[in-house]
mmCIF file of C-alpha atoms and ligand atoms in Angstrom:
data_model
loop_
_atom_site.group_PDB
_atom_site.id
_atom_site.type_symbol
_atom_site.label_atom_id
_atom_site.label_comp_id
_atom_site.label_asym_id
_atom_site.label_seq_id
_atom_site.Cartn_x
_atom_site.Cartn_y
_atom_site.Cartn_z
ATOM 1 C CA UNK A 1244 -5.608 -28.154 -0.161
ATOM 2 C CA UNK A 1245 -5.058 -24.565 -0.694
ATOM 3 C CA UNK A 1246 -7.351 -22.883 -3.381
ATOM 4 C CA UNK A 1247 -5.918 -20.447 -6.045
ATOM 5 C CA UNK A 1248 -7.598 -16.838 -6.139
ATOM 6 C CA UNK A 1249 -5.018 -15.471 -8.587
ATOM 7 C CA UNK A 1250 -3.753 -16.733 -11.623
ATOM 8 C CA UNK A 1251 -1.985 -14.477 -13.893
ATOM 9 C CA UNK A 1252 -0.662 -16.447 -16.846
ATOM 10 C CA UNK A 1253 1.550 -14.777 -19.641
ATOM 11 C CA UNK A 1254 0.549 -10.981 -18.946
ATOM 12 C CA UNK A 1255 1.583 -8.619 -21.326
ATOM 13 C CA UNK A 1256 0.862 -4.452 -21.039
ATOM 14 C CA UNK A 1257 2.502 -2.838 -23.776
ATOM 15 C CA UNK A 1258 1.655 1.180 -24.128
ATOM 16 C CA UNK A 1259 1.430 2.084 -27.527
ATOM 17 C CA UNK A 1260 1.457 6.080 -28.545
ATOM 18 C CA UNK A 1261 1.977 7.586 -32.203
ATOM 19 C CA UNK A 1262 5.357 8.523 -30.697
ATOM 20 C CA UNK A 1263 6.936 5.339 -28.647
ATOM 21 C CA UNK A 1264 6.426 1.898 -27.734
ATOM 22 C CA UNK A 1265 6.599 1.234 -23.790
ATOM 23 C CA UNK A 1266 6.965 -2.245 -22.848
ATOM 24 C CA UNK A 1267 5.664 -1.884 -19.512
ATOM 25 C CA UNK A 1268 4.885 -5.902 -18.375
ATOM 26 C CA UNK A 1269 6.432 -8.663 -20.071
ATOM 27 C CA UNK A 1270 4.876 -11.970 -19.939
ATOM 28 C CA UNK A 1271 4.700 -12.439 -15.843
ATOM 29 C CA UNK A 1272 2.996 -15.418 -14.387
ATOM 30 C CA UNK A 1273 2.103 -15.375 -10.649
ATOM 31 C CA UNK A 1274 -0.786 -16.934 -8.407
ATOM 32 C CA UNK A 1275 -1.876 -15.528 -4.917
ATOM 33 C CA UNK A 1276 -4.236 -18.318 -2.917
ATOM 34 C CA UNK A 1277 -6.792 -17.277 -0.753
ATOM 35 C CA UNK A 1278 -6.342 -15.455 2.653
ATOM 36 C CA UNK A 1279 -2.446 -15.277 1.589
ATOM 37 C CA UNK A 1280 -0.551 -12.196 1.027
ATOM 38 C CA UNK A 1281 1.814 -11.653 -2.139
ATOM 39 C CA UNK A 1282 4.806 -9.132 -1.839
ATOM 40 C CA UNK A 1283 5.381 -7.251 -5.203
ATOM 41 C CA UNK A 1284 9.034 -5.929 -5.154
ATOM 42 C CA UNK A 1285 11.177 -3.713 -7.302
ATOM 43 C CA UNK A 1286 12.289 -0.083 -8.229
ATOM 44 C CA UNK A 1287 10.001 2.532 -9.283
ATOM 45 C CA UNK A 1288 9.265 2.016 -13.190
ATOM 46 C CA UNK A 1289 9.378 -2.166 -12.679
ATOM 47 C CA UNK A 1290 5.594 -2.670 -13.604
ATOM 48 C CA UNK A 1291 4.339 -3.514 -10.353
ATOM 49 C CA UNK A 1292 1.265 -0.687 -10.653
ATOM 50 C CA UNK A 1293 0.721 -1.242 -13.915
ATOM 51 C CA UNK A 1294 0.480 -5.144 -13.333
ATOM 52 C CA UNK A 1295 -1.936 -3.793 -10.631
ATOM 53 C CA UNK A 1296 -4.329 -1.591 -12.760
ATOM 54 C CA UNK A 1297 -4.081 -4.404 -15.222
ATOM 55 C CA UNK A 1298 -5.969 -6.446 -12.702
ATOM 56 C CA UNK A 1299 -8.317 -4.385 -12.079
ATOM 57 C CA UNK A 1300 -8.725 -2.874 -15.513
ATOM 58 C CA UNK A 1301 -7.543 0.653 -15.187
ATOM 59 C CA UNK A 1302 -5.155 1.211 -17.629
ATOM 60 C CA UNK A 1303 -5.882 3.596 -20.227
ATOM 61 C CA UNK A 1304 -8.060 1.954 -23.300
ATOM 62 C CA UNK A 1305 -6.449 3.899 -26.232
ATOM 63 C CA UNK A 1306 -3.025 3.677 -25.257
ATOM 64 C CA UNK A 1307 -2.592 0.308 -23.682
ATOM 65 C CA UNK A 1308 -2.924 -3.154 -24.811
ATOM 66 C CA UNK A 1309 -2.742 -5.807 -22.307
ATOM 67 C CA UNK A 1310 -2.505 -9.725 -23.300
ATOM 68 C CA UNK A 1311 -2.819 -12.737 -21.311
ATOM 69 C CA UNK A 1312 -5.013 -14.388 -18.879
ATOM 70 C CA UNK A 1313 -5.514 -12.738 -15.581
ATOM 71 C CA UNK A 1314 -8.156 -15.523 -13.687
ATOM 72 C CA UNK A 1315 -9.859 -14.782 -10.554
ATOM 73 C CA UNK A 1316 -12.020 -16.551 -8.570
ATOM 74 C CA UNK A 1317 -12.231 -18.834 -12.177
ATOM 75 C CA UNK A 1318 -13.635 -15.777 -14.118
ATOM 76 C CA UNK A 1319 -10.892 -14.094 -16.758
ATOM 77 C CA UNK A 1320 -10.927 -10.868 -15.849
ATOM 78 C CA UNK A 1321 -9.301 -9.960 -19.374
ATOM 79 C CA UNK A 1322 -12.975 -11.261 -21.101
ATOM 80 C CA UNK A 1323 -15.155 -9.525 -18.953
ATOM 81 C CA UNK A 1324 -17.350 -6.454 -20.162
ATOM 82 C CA UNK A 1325 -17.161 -3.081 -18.481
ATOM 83 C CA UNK A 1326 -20.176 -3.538 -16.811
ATOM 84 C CA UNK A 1327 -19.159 -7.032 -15.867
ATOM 85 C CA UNK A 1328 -15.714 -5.313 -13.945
ATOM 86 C CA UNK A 1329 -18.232 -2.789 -12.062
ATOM 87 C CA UNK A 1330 -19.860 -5.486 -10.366
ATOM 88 C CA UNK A 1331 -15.905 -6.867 -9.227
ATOM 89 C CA UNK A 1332 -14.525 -3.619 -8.575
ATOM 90 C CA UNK A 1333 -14.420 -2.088 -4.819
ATOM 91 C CA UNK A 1334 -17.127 -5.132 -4.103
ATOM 92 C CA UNK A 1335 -14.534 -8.056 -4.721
ATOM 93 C CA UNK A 1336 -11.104 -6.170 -5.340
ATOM 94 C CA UNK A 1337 -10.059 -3.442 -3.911
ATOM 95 C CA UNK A 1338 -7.057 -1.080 -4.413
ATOM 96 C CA UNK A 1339 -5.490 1.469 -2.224
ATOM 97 C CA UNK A 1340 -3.530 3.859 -4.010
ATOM 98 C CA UNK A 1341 -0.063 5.260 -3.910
ATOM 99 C CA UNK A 1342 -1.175 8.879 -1.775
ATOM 100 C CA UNK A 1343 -3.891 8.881 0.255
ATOM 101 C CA UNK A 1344 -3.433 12.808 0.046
ATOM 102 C CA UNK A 1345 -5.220 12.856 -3.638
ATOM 103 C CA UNK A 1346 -7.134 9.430 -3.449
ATOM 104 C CA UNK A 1347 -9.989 10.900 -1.355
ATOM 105 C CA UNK A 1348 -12.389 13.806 -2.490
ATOM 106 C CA UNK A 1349 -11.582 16.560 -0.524
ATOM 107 C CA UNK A 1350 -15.181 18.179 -0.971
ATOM 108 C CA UNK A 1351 -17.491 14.597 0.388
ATOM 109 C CA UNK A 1352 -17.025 13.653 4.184
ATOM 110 C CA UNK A 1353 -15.028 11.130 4.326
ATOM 111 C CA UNK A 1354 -18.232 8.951 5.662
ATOM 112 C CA UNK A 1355 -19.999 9.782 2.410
ATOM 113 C CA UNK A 1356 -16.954 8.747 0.638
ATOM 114 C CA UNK A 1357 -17.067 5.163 2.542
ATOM 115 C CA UNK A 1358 -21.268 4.489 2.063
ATOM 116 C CA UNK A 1359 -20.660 5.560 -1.761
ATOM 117 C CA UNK A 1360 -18.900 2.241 -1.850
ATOM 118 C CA UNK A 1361 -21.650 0.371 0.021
ATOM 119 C CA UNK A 1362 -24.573 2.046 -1.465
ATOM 120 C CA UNK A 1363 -23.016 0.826 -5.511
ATOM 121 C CA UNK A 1364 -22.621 -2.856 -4.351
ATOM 122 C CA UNK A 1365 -25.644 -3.223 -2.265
ATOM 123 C CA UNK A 1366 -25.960 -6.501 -2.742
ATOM 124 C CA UNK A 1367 -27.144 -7.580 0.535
ATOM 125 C CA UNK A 1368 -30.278 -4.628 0.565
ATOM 126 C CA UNK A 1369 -28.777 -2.882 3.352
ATOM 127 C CA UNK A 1370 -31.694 0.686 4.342
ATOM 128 C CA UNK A 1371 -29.629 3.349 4.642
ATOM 129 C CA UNK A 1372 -29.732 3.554 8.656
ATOM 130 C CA UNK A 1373 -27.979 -0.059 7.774
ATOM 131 C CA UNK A 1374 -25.465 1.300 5.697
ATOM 132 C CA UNK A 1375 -24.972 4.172 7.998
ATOM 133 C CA UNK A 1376 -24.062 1.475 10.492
ATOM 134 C CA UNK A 1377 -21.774 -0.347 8.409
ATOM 135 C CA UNK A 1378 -19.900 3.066 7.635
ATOM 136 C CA UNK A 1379 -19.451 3.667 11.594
ATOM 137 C CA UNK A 1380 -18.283 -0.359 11.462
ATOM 138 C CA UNK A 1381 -15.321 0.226 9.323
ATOM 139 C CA UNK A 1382 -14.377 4.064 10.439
ATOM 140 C CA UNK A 1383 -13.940 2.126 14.238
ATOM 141 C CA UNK A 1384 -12.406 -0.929 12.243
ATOM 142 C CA UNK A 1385 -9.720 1.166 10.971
ATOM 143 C CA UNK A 1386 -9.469 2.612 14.850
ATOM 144 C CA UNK A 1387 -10.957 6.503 13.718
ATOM 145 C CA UNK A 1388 -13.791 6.986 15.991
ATOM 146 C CA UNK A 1389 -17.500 6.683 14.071
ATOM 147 C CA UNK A 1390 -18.745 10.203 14.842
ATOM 148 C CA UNK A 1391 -15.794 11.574 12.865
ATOM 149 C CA UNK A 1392 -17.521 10.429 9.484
ATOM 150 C CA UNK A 1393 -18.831 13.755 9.107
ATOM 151 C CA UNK A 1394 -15.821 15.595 9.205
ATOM 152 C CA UNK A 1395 -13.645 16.100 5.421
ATOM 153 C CA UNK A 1396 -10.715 14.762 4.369
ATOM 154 C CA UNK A 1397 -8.428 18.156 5.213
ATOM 155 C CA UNK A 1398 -9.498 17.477 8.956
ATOM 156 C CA UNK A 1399 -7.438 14.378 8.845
ATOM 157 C CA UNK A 1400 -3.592 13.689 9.072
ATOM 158 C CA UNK A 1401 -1.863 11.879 7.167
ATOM 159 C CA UNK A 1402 -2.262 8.525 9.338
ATOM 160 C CA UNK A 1403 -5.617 9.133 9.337
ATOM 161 C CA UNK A 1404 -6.357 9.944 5.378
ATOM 162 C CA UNK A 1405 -4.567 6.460 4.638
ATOM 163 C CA UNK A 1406 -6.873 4.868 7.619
ATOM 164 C CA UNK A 1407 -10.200 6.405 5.699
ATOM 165 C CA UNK A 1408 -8.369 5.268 2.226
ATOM 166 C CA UNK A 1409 -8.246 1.644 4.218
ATOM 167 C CA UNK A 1410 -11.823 1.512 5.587
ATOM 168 C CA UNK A 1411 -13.166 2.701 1.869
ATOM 169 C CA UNK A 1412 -11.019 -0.220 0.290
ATOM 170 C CA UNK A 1413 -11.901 -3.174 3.056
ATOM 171 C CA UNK A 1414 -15.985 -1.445 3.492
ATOM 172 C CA UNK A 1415 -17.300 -4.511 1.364
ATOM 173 C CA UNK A 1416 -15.345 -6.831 2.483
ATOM 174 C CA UNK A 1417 -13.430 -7.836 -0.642
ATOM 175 C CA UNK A 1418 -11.971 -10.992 -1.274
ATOM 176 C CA UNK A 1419 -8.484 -9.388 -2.835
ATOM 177 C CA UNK A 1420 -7.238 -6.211 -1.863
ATOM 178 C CA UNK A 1421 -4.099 -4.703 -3.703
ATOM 179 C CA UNK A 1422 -2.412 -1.972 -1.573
ATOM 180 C CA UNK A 1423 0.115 0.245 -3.878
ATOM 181 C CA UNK A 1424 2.677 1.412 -1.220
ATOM 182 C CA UNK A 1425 0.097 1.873 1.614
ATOM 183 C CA UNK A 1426 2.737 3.277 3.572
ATOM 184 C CA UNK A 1427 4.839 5.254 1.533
ATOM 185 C CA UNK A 1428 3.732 8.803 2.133
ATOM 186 C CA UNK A 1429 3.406 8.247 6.125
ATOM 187 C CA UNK A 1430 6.411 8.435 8.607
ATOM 188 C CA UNK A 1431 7.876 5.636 10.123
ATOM 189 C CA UNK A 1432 5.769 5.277 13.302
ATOM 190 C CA UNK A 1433 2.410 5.753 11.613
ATOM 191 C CA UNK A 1434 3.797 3.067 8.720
ATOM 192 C CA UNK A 1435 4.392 0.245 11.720
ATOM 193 C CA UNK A 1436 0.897 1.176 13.055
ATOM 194 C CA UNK A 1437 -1.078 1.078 9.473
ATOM 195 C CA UNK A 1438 0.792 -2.099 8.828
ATOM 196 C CA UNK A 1439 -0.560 -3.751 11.783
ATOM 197 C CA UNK A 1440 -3.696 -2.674 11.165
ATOM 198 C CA UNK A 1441 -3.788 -4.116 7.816
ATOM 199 C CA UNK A 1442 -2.211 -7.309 9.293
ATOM 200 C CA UNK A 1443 -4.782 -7.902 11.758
ATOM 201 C CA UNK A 1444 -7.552 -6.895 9.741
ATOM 202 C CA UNK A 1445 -6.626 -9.427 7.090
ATOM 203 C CA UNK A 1446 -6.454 -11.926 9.782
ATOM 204 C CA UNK A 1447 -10.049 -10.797 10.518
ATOM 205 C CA UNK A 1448 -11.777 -11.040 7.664
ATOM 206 C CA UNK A 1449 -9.125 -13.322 5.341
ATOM 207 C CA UNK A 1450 -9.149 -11.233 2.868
ATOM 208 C CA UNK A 1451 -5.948 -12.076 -0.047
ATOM 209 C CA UNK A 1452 -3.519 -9.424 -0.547
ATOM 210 C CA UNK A 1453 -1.089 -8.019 -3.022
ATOM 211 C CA UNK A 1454 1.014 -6.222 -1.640
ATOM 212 C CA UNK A 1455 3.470 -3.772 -3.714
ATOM 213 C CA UNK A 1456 6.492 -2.035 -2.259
ATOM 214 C CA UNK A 1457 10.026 -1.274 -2.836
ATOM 215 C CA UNK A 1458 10.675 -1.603 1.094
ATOM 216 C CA UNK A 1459 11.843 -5.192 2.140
ATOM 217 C CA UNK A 1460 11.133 -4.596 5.542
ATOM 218 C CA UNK A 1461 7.413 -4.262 4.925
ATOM 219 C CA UNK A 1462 7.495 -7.695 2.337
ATOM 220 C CA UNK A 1463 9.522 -9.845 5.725
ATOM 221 C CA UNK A 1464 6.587 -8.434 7.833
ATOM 222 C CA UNK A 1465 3.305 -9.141 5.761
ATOM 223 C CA UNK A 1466 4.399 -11.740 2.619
ATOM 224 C CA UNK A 1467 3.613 -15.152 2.266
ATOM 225 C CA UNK A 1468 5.132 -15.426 -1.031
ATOM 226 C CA UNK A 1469 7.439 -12.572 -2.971
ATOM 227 C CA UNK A 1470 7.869 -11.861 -6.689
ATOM 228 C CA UNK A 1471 11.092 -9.448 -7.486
ATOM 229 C CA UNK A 1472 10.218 -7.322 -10.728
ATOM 230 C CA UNK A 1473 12.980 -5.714 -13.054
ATOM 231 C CA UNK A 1474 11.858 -3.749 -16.228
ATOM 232 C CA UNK A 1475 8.294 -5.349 -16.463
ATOM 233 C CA UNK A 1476 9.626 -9.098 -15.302
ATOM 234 C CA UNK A 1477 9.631 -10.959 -12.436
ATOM 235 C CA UNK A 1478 13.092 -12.139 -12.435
ATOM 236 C CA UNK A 1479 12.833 -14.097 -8.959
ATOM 237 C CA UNK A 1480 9.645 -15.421 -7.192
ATOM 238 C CA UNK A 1481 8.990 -17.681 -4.374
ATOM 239 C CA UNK A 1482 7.737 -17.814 -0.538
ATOM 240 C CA UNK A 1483 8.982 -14.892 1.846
ATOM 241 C CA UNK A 1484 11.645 -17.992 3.147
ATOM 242 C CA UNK A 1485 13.182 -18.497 -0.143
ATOM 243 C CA UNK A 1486 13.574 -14.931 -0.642
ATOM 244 C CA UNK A 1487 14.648 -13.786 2.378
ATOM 245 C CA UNK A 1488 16.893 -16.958 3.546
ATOM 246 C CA UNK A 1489 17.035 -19.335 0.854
ATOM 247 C CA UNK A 1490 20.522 -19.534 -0.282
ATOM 248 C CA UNK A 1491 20.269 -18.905 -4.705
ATOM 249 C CA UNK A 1492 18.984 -15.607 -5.443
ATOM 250 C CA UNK A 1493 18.762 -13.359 -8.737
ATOM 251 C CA UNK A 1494 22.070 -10.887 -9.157
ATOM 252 C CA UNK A 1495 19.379 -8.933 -8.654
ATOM 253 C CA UNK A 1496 17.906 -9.620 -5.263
ATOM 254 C CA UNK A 1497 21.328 -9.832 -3.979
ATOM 255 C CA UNK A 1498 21.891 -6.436 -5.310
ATOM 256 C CA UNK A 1499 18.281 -5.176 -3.085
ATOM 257 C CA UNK A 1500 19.709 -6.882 0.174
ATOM 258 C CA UNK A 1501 22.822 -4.843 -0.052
ATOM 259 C CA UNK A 1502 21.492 -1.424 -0.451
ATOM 260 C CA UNK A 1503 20.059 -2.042 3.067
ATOM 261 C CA UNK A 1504 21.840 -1.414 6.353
ATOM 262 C CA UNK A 1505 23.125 -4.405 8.093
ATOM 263 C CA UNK A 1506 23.158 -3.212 12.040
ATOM 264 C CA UNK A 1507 25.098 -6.618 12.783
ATOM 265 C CA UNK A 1508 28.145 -6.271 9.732
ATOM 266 C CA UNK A 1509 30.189 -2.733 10.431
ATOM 267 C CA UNK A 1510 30.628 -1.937 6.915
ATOM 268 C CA UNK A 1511 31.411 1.631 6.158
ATOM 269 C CA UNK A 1512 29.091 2.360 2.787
ATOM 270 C CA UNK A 1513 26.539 0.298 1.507
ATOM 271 C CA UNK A 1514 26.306 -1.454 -1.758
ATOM 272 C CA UNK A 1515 23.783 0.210 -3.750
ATOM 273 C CA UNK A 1516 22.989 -1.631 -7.493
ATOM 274 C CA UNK A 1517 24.925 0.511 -10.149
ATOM 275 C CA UNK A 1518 23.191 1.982 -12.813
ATOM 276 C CA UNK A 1519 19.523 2.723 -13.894
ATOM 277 C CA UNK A 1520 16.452 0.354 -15.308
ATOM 278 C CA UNK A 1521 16.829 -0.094 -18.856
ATOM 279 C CA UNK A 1522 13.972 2.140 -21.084
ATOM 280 C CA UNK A 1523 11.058 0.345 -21.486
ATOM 281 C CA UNK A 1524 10.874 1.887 -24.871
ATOM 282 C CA UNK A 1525 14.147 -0.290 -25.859
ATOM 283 C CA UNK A 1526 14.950 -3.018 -23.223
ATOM 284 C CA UNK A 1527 18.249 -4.850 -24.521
ATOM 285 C CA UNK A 1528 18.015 -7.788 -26.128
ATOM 286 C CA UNK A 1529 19.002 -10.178 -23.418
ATOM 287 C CA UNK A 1530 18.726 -10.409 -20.075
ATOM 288 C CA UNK A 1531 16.978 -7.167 -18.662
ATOM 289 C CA UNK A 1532 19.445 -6.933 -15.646
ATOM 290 C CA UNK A 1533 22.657 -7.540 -18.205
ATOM 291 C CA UNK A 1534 23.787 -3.770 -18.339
ATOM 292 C CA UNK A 1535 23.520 -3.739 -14.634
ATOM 293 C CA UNK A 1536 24.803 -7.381 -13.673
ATOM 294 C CA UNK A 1537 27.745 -7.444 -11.601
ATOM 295 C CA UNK A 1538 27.617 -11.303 -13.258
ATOM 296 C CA UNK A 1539 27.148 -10.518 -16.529
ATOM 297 C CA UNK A 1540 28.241 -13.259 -19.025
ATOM 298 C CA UNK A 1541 28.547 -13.134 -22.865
ATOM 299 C CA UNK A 1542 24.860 -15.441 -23.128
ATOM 300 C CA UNK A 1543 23.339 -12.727 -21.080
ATOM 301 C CA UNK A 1544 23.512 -9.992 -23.267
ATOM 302 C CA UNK A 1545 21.667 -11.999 -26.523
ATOM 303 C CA UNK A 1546 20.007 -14.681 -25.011
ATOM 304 C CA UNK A 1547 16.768 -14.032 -22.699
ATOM 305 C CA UNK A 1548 17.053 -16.511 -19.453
ATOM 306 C CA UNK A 1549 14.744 -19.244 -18.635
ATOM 307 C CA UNK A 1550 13.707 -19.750 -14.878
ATOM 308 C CA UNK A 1551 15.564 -22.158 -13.044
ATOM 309 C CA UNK A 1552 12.706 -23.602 -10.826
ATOM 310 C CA UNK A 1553 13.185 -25.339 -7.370
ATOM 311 C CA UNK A 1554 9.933 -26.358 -5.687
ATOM 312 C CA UNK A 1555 7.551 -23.151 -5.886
ATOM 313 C CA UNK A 1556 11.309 -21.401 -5.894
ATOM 314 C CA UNK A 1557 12.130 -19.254 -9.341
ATOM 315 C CA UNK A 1558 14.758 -17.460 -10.603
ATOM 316 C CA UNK A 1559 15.366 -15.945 -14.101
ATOM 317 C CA UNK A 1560 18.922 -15.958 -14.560
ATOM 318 C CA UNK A 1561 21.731 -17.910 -16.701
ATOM 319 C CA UNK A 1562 24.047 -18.654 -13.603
ATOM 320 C CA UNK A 1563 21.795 -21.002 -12.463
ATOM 321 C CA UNK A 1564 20.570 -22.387 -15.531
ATOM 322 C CA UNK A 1565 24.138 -23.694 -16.537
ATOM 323 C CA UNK A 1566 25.092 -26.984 -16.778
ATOM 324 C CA UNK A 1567 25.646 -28.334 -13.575
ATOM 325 C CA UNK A 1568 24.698 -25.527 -11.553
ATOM 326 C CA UNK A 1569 20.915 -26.686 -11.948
HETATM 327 FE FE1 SF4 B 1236 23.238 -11.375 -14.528
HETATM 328 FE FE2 SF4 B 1236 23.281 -12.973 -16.629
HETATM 329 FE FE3 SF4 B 1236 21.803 -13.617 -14.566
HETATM 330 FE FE4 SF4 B 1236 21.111 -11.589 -16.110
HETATM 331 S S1 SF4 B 1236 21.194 -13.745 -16.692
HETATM 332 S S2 SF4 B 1236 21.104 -11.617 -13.931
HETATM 333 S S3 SF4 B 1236 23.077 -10.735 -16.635
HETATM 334 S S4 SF4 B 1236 24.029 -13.461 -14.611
#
């Protein structure tokens, strides 16, 4: 049977300032199992990063408040002490941020940058000739070749910055690894080559994996499962079939397929989702996609939908939660 890694039950990160209110996640509930990989989709300002720093417990302490359960490996991450995270953090989840351009420290080689990580969870004794070694291991790993650890980060391209950004994130070996648009600040033929790289490393060392991205075409290569977020929800969630064939979908999804080029329909323009996401500071009262909804119905602007649930197959949305239609 498969075993659970993730469970996020009922998490909330609200950002409160003398000023505003931001409702940044709204009660989301996902699971990721072990050795599986979990697509997080959705425009910029959705939640998915926040829902990721909430995991790891990087948001800021005076501003936001975060309710909830977030349970890993059967611990709740939300209970733990600081000093309790330390000992989780970069040893049994790691992140690799948005820009690999200002995630490494451009004065430290980038070998001393990988061994820092090795060196604070040294939990196996390693001397430091062993984790010297180790540091050569995961430079090679991520295909840069091991004498190169003594050379800084400006000595790298891009390709190569997010490779080093990589090898820091997989050098313990961590059990969940949540990769915040890996790919976004490389070009196209270094992005098919990094995501390979993660793929097969993954593979490797079965290591879970979140996944966020606004790009589709990375979810349909490296998702097992897929949650859609909209304004701090996950409106639609289910495994990369049901998103990317099944045959219900959120207004919303719909609304992601068609801003992308179909190379087998000759359509003239695409159909790009009118409108902006609501402000988290006042979300309507509703449904979060109502203003936007090409669907809209009177229920959706004052009542909030319940999923409609189909196997391990969700959707948030009143057209399928009508009478009938179930
Ligand atoms: Fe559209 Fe209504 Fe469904 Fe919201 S609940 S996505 S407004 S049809």
């Amino acid at each position: 049977m498969s075993e659970k890694l993730l469970e996020i039950h009922d998490l909330e990160v609200i950002y409160k300032t003398g000023l505003e209110t931001v409702y940044a996640v709204n009660k989301i509930n996902l699971s990721l199992e072990k050795g599986k990989t979990l697509g997080l989709v959705g425009e910029t300002g959705a939640g998915k990063t926040t829902t990721a720093l909430a995991i790891l417990a990087l948001l800021p302490e005076r501003t936001a408040h975060v309710k909830g359960e977030i349970i890993f490996d059967g611990q709740d991450l939300l209970q733990l002490k600081e000093y309790e995270l330390r000992e989780i953090r970069g040893e049994k989840i790691s992140m690799i941020f948005q820009d690999p351009m200002s995630s490494l420290n451009p004065i430290l080689t980038v070998g001393s940058q990988i061994s820092e990580a090795l060196t604070l969870h040294n939990d196996q004794n390693r001397s430091k000739e062993e984790i010297e070694a180790r540091v050569e291991e995961v430079l090679e790993m991520v295909g840069i070749p091991a004498f190169r650890k003594k050379d800084y980060p400006h000595q790298f391209s891009g390709g190569m910055k997010q490779r080093v950004v990589i090898a820091i994130a997989l050098a313990c070996e961590p059990e969940l690894l949540i990769a915040d648009e890996p790919t976004t600040a490389l070009d196209v033929t270094i992005q098919a080559q990094v995501l390979a790289m993660m793929n097969e490393l993954r593979e490797r060392l079965q290591t879970s994996m979140i996944m966020i991205t606004h790009d589709l075409g990375i979810v349909a290569q490296t998702c097992d499962d897929v949650a859609v977020m909209y304004a701090g929800e996950i409106i639609e969630y289910g495994s990369a079939a049901d998103i990317f064939t099944g045959d219900k979908h959120h207004p919303y999804t719909v609304g992601l397929f068609g801003s992308i080029p179909n190379l087998e329909v000759d359509s003239p323009r695409l159909s790009p989702i009118e409108g902006l996401m609501p402000d988290p500071t006042d979300l309507p009262k509703g449904c979060k996609f109502s203003p936007r909804c090409p669907q809209c119905m009177d229920i959706c602007r004052e009542v909030p939908p319940a999923d409609y649930v189909n196997g391990g197959h969700r959707i948030c949305c009143h057209l399928y939660n009508k009478e009938g239609t179930k």
